[in-house]
GROMACS .gro file of C-alpha atoms in nm:
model
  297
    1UNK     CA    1  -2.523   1.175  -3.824
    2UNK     CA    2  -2.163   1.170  -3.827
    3UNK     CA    3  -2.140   1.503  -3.631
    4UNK     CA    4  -2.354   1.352  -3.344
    5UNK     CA    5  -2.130   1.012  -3.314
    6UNK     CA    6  -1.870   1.212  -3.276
    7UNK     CA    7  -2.018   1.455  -2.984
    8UNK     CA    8  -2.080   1.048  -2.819
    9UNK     CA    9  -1.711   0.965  -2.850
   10UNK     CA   10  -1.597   1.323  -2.723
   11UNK     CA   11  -1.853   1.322  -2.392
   12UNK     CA   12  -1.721   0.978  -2.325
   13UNK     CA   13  -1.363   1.082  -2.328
   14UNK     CA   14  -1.493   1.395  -2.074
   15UNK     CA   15  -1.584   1.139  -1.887
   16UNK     CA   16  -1.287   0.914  -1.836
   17UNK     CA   17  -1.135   0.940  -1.447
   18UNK     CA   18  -0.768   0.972  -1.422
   19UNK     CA   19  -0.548   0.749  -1.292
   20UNK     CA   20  -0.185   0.829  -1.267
   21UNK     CA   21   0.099   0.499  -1.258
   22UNK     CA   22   0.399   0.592  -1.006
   23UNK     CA   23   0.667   0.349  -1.137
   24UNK     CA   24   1.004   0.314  -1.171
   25UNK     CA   25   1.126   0.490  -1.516
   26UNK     CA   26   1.502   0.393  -1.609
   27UNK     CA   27   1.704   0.541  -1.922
   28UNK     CA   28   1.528   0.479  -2.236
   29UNK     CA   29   1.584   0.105  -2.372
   30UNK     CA   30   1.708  -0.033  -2.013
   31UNK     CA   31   1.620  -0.337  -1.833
   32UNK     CA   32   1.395  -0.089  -1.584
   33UNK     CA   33   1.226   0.076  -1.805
   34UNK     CA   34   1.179  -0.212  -2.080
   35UNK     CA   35   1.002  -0.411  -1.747
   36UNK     CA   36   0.834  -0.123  -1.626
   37UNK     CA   37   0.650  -0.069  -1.987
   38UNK     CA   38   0.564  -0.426  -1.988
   39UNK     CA   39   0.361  -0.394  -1.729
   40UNK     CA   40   0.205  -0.095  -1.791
   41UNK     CA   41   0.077  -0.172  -2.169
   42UNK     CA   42   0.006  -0.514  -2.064
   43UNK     CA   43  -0.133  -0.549  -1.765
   44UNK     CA   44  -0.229  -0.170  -1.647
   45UNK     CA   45  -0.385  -0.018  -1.944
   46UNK     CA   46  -0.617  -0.255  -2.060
   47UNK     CA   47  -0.751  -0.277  -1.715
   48UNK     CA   48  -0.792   0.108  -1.710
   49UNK     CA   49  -0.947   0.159  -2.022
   50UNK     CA   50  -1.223  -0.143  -1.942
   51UNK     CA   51  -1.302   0.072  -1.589
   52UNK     CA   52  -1.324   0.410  -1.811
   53UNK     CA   53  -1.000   0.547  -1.655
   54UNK     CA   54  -0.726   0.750  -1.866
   55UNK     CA   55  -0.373   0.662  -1.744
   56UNK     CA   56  -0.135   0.925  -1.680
   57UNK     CA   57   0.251   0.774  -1.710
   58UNK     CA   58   0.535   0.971  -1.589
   59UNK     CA   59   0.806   0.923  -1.853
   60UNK     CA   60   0.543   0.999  -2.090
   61UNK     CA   61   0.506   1.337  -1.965
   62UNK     CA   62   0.839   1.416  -1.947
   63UNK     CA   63   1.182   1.284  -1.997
   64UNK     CA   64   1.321   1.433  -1.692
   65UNK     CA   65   1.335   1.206  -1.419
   66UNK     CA   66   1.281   1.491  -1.151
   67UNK     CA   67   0.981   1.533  -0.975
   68UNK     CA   68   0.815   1.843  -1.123
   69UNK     CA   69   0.496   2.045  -1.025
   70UNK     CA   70   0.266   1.868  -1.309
   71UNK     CA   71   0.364   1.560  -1.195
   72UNK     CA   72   0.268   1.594  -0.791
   73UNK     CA   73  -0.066   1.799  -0.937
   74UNK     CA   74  -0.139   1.463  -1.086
   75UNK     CA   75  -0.078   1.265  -0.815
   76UNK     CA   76  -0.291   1.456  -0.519
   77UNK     CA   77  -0.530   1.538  -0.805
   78UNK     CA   78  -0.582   1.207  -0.973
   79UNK     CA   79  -0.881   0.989  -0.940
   80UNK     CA   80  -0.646   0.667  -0.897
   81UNK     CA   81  -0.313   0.640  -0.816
   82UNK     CA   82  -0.119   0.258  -0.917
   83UNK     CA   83   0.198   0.211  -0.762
   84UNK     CA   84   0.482  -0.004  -0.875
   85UNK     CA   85   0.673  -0.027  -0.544
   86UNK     CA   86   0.930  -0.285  -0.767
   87UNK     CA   87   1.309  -0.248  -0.685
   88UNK     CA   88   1.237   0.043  -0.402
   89UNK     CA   89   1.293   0.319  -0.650
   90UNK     CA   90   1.361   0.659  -0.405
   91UNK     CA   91   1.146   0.853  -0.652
   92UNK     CA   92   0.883   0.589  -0.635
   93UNK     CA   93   0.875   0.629  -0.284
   94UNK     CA   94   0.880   0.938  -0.243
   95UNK     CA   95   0.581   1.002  -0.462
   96UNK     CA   96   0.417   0.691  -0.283
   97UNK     CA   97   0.415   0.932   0.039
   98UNK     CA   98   0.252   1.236  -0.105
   99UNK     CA   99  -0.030   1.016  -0.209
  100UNK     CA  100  -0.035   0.881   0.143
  101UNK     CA  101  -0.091   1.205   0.253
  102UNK     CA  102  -0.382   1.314   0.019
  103UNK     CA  103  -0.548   1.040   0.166
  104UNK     CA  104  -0.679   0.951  -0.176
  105UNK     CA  105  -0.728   0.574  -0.346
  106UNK     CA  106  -0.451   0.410  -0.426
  107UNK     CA  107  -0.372   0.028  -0.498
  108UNK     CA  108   0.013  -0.083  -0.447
  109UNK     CA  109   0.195  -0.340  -0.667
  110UNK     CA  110   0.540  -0.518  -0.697
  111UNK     CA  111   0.696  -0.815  -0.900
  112UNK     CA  112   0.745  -1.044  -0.654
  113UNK     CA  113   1.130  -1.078  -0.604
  114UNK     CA  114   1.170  -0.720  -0.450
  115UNK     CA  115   1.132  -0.733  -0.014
  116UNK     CA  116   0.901  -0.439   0.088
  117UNK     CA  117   1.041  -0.247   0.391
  118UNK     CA  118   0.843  -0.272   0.681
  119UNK     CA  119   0.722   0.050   0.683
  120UNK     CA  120   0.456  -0.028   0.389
  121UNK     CA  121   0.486  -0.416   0.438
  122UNK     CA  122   0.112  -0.428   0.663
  123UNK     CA  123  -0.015  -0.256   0.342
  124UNK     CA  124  -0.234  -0.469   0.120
  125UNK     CA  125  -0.005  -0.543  -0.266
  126UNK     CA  126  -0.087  -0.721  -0.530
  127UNK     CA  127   0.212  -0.903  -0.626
  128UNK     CA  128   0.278  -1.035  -0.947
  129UNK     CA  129   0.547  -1.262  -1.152
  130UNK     CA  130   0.702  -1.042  -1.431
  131UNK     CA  131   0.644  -1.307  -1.752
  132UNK     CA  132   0.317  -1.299  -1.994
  133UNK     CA  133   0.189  -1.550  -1.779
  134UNK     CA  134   0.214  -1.376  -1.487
  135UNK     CA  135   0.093  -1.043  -1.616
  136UNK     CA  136  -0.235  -1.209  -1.752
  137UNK     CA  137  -0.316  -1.365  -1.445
  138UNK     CA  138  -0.244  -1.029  -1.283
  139UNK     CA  139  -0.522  -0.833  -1.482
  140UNK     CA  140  -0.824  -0.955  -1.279
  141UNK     CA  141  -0.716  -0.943  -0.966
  142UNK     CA  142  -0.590  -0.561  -1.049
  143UNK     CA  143  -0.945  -0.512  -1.156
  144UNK     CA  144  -1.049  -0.667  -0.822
  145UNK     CA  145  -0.775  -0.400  -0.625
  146UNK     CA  146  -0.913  -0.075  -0.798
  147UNK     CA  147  -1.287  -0.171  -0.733
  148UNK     CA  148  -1.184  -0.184  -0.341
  149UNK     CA  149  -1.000   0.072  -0.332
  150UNK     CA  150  -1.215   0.295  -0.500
  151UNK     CA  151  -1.516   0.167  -0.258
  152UNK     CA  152  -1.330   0.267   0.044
  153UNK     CA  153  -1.475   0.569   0.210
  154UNK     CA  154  -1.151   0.623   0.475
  155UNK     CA  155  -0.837   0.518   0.314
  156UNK     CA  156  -0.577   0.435   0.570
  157UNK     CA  157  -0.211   0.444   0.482
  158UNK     CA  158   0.102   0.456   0.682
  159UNK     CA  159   0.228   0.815   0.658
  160UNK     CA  160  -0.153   0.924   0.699
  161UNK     CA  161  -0.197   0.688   1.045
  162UNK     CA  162   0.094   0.798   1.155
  163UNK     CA  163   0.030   1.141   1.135
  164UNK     CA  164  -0.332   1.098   1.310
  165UNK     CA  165  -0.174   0.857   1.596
  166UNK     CA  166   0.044   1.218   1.690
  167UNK     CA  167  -0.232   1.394   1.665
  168UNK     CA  168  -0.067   1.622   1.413
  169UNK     CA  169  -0.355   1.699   1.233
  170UNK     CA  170  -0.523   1.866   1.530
  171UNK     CA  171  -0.256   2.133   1.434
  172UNK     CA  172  -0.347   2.160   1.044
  173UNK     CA  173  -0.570   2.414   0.901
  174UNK     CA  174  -0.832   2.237   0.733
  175UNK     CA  175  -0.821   2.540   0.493
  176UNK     CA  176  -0.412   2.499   0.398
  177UNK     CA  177  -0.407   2.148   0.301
  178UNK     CA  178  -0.076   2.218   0.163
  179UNK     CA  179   0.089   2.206   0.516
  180UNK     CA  180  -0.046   1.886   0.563
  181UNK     CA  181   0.129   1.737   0.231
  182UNK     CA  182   0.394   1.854   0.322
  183UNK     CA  183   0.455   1.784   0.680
  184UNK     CA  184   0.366   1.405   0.546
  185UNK     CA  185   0.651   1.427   0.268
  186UNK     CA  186   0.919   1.580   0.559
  187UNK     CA  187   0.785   1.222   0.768
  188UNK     CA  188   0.818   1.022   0.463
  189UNK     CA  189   1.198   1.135   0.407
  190UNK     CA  190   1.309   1.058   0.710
  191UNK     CA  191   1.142   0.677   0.636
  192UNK     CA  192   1.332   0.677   0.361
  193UNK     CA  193   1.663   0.757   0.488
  194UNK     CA  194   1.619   0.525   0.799
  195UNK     CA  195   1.577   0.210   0.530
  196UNK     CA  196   1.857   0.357   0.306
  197UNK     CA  197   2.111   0.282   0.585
  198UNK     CA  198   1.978  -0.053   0.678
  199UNK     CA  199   1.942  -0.193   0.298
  200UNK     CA  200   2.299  -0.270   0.214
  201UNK     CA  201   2.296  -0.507   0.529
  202UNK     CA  202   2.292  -0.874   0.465
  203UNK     CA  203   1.966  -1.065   0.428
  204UNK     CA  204   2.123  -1.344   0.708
  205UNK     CA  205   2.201  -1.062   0.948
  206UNK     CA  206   1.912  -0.889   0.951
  207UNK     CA  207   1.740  -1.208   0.982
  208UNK     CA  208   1.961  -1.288   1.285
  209UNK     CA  209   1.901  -0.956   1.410
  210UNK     CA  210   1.532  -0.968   1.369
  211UNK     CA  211   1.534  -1.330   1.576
  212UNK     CA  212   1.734  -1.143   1.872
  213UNK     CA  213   1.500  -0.849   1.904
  214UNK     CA  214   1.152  -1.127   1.934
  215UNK     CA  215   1.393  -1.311   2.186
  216UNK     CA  216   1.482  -1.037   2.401
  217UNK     CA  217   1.135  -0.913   2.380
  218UNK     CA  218   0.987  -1.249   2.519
  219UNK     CA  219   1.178  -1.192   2.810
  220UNK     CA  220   1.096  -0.830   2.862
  221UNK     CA  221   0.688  -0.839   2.865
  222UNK     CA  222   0.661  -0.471   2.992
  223UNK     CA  223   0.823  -0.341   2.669
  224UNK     CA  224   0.521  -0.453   2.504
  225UNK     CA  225   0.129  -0.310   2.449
  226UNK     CA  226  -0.151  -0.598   2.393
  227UNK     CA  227  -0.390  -0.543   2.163
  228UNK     CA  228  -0.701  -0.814   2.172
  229UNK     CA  229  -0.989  -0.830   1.920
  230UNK     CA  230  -1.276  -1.083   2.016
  231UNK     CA  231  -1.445  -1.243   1.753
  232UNK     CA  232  -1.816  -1.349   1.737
  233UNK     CA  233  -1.858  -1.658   1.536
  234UNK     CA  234  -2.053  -1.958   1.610
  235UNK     CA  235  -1.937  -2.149   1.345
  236UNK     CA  236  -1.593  -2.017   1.329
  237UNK     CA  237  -1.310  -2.186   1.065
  238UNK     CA  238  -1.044  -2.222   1.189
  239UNK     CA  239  -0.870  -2.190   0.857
  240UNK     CA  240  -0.954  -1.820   0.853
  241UNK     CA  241  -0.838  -1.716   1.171
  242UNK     CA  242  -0.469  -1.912   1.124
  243UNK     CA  243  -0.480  -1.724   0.740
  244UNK     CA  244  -0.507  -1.362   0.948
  245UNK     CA  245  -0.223  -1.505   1.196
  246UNK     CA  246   0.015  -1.571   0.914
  247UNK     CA  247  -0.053  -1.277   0.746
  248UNK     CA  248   0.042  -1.096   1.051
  249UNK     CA  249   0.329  -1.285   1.144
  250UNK     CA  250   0.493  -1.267   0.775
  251UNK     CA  251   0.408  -0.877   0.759
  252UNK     CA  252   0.495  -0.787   1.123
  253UNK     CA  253   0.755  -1.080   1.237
  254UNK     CA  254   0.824  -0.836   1.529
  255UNK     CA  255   0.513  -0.888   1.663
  256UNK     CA  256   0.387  -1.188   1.870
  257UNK     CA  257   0.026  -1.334   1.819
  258UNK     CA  258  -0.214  -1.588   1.963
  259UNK     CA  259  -0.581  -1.727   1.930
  260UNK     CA  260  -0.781  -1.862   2.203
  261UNK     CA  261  -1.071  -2.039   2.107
  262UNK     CA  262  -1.409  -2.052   2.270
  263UNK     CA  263  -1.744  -2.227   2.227
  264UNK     CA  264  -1.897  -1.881   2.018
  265UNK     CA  265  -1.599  -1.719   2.006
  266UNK     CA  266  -1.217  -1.636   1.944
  267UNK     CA  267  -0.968  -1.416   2.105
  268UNK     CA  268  -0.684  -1.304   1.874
  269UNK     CA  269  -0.397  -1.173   2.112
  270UNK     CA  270  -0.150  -0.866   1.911
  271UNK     CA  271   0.171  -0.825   2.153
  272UNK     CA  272   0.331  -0.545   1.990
  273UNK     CA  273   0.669  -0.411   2.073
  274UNK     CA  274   0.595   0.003   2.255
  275UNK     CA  275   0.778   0.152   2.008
  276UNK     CA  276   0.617   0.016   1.723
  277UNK     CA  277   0.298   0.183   1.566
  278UNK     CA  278  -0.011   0.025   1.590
  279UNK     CA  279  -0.234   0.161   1.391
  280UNK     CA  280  -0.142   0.012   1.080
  281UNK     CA  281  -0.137  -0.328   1.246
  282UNK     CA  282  -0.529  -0.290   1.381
  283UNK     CA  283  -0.633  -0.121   1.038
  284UNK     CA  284  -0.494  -0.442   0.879
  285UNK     CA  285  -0.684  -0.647   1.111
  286UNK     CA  286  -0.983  -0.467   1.059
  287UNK     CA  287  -0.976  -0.490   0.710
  288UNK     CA  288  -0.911  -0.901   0.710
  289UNK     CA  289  -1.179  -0.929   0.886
  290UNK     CA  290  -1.449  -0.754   0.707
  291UNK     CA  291  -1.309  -0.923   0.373
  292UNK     CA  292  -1.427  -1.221   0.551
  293UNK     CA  293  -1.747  -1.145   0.721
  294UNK     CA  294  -1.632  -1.148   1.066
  295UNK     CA  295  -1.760  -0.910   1.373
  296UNK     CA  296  -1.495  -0.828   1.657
  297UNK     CA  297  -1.549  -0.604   1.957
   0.00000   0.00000   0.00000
């Protein structure tokens, strides 16, 4: 009897998906890692273990704070990738881009007090205040952000649109998808180091400078590409459509965007500067838009 509970527990445990946590780490006993565990035994893991999902944790592994073999394994390999983007750790991102470019779920988070540069900012993240309220109101809408991730059937990511929008994987071997990973980490660096130099500038400046660049871009029409998506509702809401405009606006403030409404329909203008990728921008559209139960041509 007792040998054939035990075969139950033991298939059950074969059966657990993976899920590794990329999060900032910290000396032992710091404020980093202290707020970083918090989280994890808190909010993470009892989410994980009620979806049947083993978490893999990085400091747990190891004590180095290097990025070793095991540890990217894990996160190609893993069924689930969580992300704690909090404080813009360089290892954190770093690892944040291979995962982009397995292509492979992956749900971001962040406390929210830390800015996310605008290279991930169009990506969906479920932010959350780091106090035991916060963390308990955090749980089910986690839950809610690994069910939809783990639904979708094409993933889309920056590093990964990116690379597709250069047509860069025309020149991959399907059969050396180690090339690909790391042609995506080589992109991903020089992210990293572009945002490195532009951190340490003042909040008010780059404000300021933001404000100058939609100004002088209003006057200079040509330098932009226009993106429209018409939407067929008959009994549209308002409310909606002004939700997906703010959302754009806040996540893209380079950007410039307008509805015009119809009798049937709506027209949601994109003017997006030509330098500017927009791949992530329409994905993010997209996505709004299914979420709620809209058709655009």
């Amino acid at each position: 009897m007792g040998s054939n509970a035990d075969n139950e527990v033991g298939l059950k445990e074969q059966e657990k998906k993976k899920c590794f946590i990329i999060t900032p780490v910290g000396p032992n006993h710091s404020d980093i890692r202290r707020a970083a565990d918090g989280v994890i035994q808190s909010g993470i893991i009892p989410i994980l273990e009620e979806l049947n999902f083993q978490a893999d944790i990085p400091h747990q592994l190891s004590e180095s704070g290097s990025i070793t073999k095991s540890v990217i394994n894990k996160i190609i390999d893993n069924d689930l990738v969580i992300a704690n983007l909090t404080g813009l750790n360089p290892n954190v991102m770093y690892e944040l881009g291979i995962r982009h470019a397995a292509r492979k779920p992956i749900v971001h988070i962040c406390d929210q007090n830390t800015k996310l540069p605008f290279d991930i900012a169009p990506e969906r993240t479920l932010f959350y205040i780091d106090d035991m309220l916060g963390i308990q109101e955090f749980k089910p809408e986690l839950k809610k952000y690994i069910q939809a991730a783990l639904a979708e059937s094409e993933p889309s990511n920056p590093v990964y649109d990116a690379i597709q929008a250069k047509s860069i994987m025309k020149s991959i071997e399907i059969s050396d998808p180690l090339r690909f990973v790391l042609k995506a980490i080589e992109d991903l660096k020089t992210k990293l180091s572009r945002e490195d130099n532009i951190r340490d500038i003042d909040l008010h400046e780059r404000a300021r400078h933001r404000n100058l660049m939609k100004i002088n871009a209003q006057k200079l029409d040509a330098s932009f590409q226009i993106i429209e998506f018409t939407i067929q509702a008959p009994d549209i809401v308002p409310e909606i459509l002004e939700g997906l405009e703010d959302i754009l606006t806040k996540s893209c403030p380079w950007i410039q965007v307008s509805l015009e409404y119809n009798i049937n329909s709506c027209k949601l203008i994109i003017k997006i500067p030509l330098e500017t990728n927009a791949v992530p921008i329409y994905n993010l559209v997209k996505k709004y838009m299914i979420e709620n139960n809209l058709e655009i041509e």
